[in-house]
Amino acid sequence: MSPVEQVVERARAWLAQDPDPDTRAELSALIERGDLDALRDRFGAKLEFGTAGLRGELGAGPNRMNRVTVMRAAAGLAAVLGPGKHVVIGYDARHKSDVFARDTAAVLTGAGLRASLLPRPLPTPVLAFAVRRLGADAGVTVTASHNPPRDNGYKVYWGDGSQIVPPVDREISAAIEAVGPVDRLPLHGPGTLTELGEDIVDDYLAAVTSLPLGDARDLRVAYTPLHGVGAATLAGAFLAAGFPAPMAVEEQRDPDPDFPTVAFPNPEEPGAMDLAVALATGSGADLVLANDPDADRCAVGVPLPGGGCRMLTGDEVGGLLAEHVITHTSGDRMVATTIVSSTLLGKIAAAYGVRYGETLTGFKWIIKAGPGLVFGYEEAIGYSVGSDTGLPVRDKDGIGAALTVAAVAAAAKRDGRTLLDLLDDQARRYGLHATTQLSFRVADLSLIAGAMARLRARPPAELGGRKVLAADDLAEGDGGLPPTDGLRYRLEGDARVVVRPSGTEPKLKCYLEVVVPVTTTPEDARTTATHSLTTLKTDLTTALGL
C-alpha cells in the first residue's frame, strides 16, 4: 500500500468510529476532494498525552482535538485508575467543551468508574478544589486555557488535587495507545454519573474567602474575564468576602468561545487589556483585574492619575502576594516558585525566615515543593494563595489570587497608597528585581530544536555586556531537579537568563532578570534595569539565530 493509500485508509478507519457529525462531515469532504495535504496534517502525527494532558486545534483525526481523541483519553484514564474509582469532570465554555466532558463521563461510567460532573462551565480551580473536596481519585477538566479560539484541551488531576506528573502521564499515554475503536467502548454504566449542584461552587467560595484578606474593603475594581468563565465566580467571591462587586467589561463579560474582541484571549498579549483599562480610566477604578478564559490565572494593573494603566508583571504580583501571605500566616511554612521566575521570592523568604523552594516550570511541580506550602507562583501570572491551614486549591487559582490582590490594594488605599508604592518598598528592601520575556512563536518546531542545539554547541561568553559566569544545561538535571530541556546562564552583576521551549505552545521562551540596587530612587533603578534588559534581549536574539 502506498503512503497516499495508507493515509486515506487511516482517515476512513477514523471516519467509521467518529460519533461527531461535524468532524465526520469535515473528514468526508477531505477524502472526497482528495486533499492529501490536509489529511497528512491530521493523520501524519498525533496529539501526545503528557503532564499537561492534551491540547490542540479542533478537527478530525488523531492530530486534532475531537470526540474520538477525548474518548480514547478517557478510556486510557479509566484503564489506569480501574473500576470503582471516582473522577470529577469540569469544563470551560470553549467550542465542544461540554460535549467532551459528557463523552468523558460516558466512557468512565461505561468502564465501571464513578463520575461527578460540575454543574456548568466553571473556572479550572473549582475543578481542582472539587477533586479534594469530594475525595475523588482523579479529575478532568476540558479547557485550552488562553489558547486561540480554534483550540481545546484535556487536563488530568490526581487525587491530591494537583496536575499529574511522571510517571502517571506515561502510564495514561500507554493505556490510550491500547484503546481500540471508540465505537466499541461500553458507555453509560455500570458506573454511576452524578450531576453536581451549586453547593460545590459554594464550598469553593467559602474556601477562598477564608484566605487572609484583612479588613479593608473600600476598593473600586475594573475587571474582565476575557470572554471566559470567570465572571460569575469572581463576583460571587468578592461579594462573599465583603468587597463591592467588580465592574465588568460589558463586551467581554459573558462566555464566548470565539473571543471576538481580542486577537488572543491571554491577558499578557498586547491589546487584550485595552477594554479593561478604558473601563478603569472612565470609572475611576483603583485596580484592574483580569482572568484568562478558564480563570486559573490573574492579571493585575494599577490605573495611573493621568489615564492609562501600569500592568504588573507576574513576578511583581508574586512578590507582593508572597509578603502578604507570609505576614498573615505563622509557624513552619514554605513558599515556592520556579526556575524561570524572579529570584526575589527567595530573598523575601530569607528575610522572614521562611523555607523557600524552587522547582521546574509548572504548578504540577510548585505544589510538590515541600510540606507547609502556603504560597506558590509562576511568572506567567499564576498564583496559589494559602493560609495557616494550607492551600485551598493545589493549582494556580485566578479567583483566589484576584481576591487577595484586592485585599492588598484595599489596605494600601486605606493608607493613601497603591500597589506601585508597595513595589517601591520592596525594591528598597531587596533590590529592584526587573524581569522580562523574549518569545519566538514558530510554525516549524525544528527551528526551536535548532536554536537550542546552537546554544549548546556554542554557549555565549557574554550577554548584554555581562560575562557569563556559569552555563547550566538543565537537561542534565540541576540541584536535585528532574532533567528538563532548558539552559540557564548566570551573568555578572546579578543577572540571569533562562531559555526553554514552551510545553504548551510552539514557542521558544527566554526569561531575563537583572537586579539593581536602589541607591537613589526606585525609578532610577528601573531606568537602569530597562536599559540592561533591552541590551540582553538584543544579544540573546543574535545568539539564538531566530
mmCIF file with all atom_site columns, C-alpha atoms in Angstrom, residues 16 34-35 44 88 125 130 139 168 183 214-215 258 263 276 327 344 427 476 492 505 526 532 541:
data_model
loop_
_atom_site.group_PDB
_atom_site.id
_atom_site.type_symbol
_atom_site.label_atom_id
_atom_site.label_alt_id
_atom_site.label_comp_id
_atom_site.label_asym_id
_atom_site.label_entity_id
_atom_site.label_seq_id
_atom_site.pdbx_PDB_ins_code
_atom_site.Cartn_x
_atom_site.Cartn_y
_atom_site.Cartn_z
_atom_site.occupancy
_atom_site.B_iso_or_equiv
_atom_site.pdbx_formal_charge
_atom_site.auth_seq_id
_atom_site.auth_comp_id
_atom_site.auth_asym_id
_atom_site.auth_atom_id
_atom_site.pdbx_PDB_model_num
ATOM 1  C CA . ALA A 1 16  ? -16.047 4.752  10.714 1.00 0.00 ? 16  ALA A CA 1
ATOM 2  C CA . GLY A 1 34  ? -8.549  14.076 -2.222 1.00 0.00 ? 34  GLY A CA 1
ATOM 3  C CA . ASP A 1 35  ? -6.948  16.830 -0.111 1.00 0.00 ? 35  ASP A CA 1
ATOM 4  C CA . GLY A 1 44  ? 0.579   12.073 9.834  1.00 0.00 ? 44  GLY A CA 1
ATOM 5  C CA . VAL A 1 88  ? -14.661 14.687 38.893 1.00 0.00 ? 88  VAL A CA 1
ATOM 6  C CA . PRO A 1 125 ? -9.579  25.991 40.069 1.00 0.00 ? 125 PRO A CA 1
ATOM 7  C CA . ALA A 1 130 ? -13.575 19.695 43.927 1.00 0.00 ? 130 ALA A CA 1
ATOM 8  C CA . GLY A 1 139 ? -10.167 14.942 37.957 1.00 0.00 ? 139 GLY A CA 1
ATOM 9  C CA . VAL A 1 168 ? 1.426   8.830  35.668 1.00 0.00 ? 168 VAL A CA 1
ATOM 10 C CA . ASP A 1 183 ? -17.485 2.902  18.782 1.00 0.00 ? 183 ASP A CA 1
ATOM 11 C CA . GLY A 1 214 ? -7.511  41.634 56.169 1.00 0.00 ? 214 GLY A CA 1
ATOM 12 C CA . ASP A 1 215 ? -10.394 44.007 56.862 1.00 0.00 ? 215 ASP A CA 1
ATOM 13 C CA . ASP A 1 258 ? -14.881 32.890 19.606 1.00 0.00 ? 258 ASP A CA 1
ATOM 14 C CA . ALA A 1 263 ? -6.547  38.641 18.964 1.00 0.00 ? 263 ALA A CA 1
ATOM 15 C CA . ALA A 1 276 ? -10.492 46.856 30.905 1.00 0.00 ? 276 ALA A CA 1
ATOM 16 C CA . THR A 1 327 ? 2.962   38.295 57.202 1.00 0.00 ? 327 THR A CA 1
ATOM 17 C CA . LEU A 1 344 ? 13.048  37.956 44.587 1.00 0.00 ? 344 LEU A CA 1
ATOM 18 C CA . ALA A 1 427 ? 12.756  47.468 45.693 1.00 0.00 ? 427 ALA A CA 1
ATOM 19 C CA . GLU A 1 476 ? 21.365  17.185 32.820 1.00 0.00 ? 476 GLU A CA 1
ATOM 20 C CA . GLU A 1 492 ? 27.991  39.041 36.314 1.00 0.00 ? 492 GLU A CA 1
ATOM 21 C CA . GLU A 1 505 ? 2.641   26.293 22.575 1.00 0.00 ? 505 GLU A CA 1
ATOM 22 C CA . ARG A 1 526 ? 14.049  50.852 36.864 1.00 0.00 ? 526 ARG A CA 1
ATOM 23 C CA . SER A 1 532 ? 20.114  46.354 30.764 1.00 0.00 ? 532 SER A CA 1
ATOM 24 C CA . THR A 1 541 ? 18.239  37.271 19.808 1.00 0.00 ? 541 THR A CA 1
#
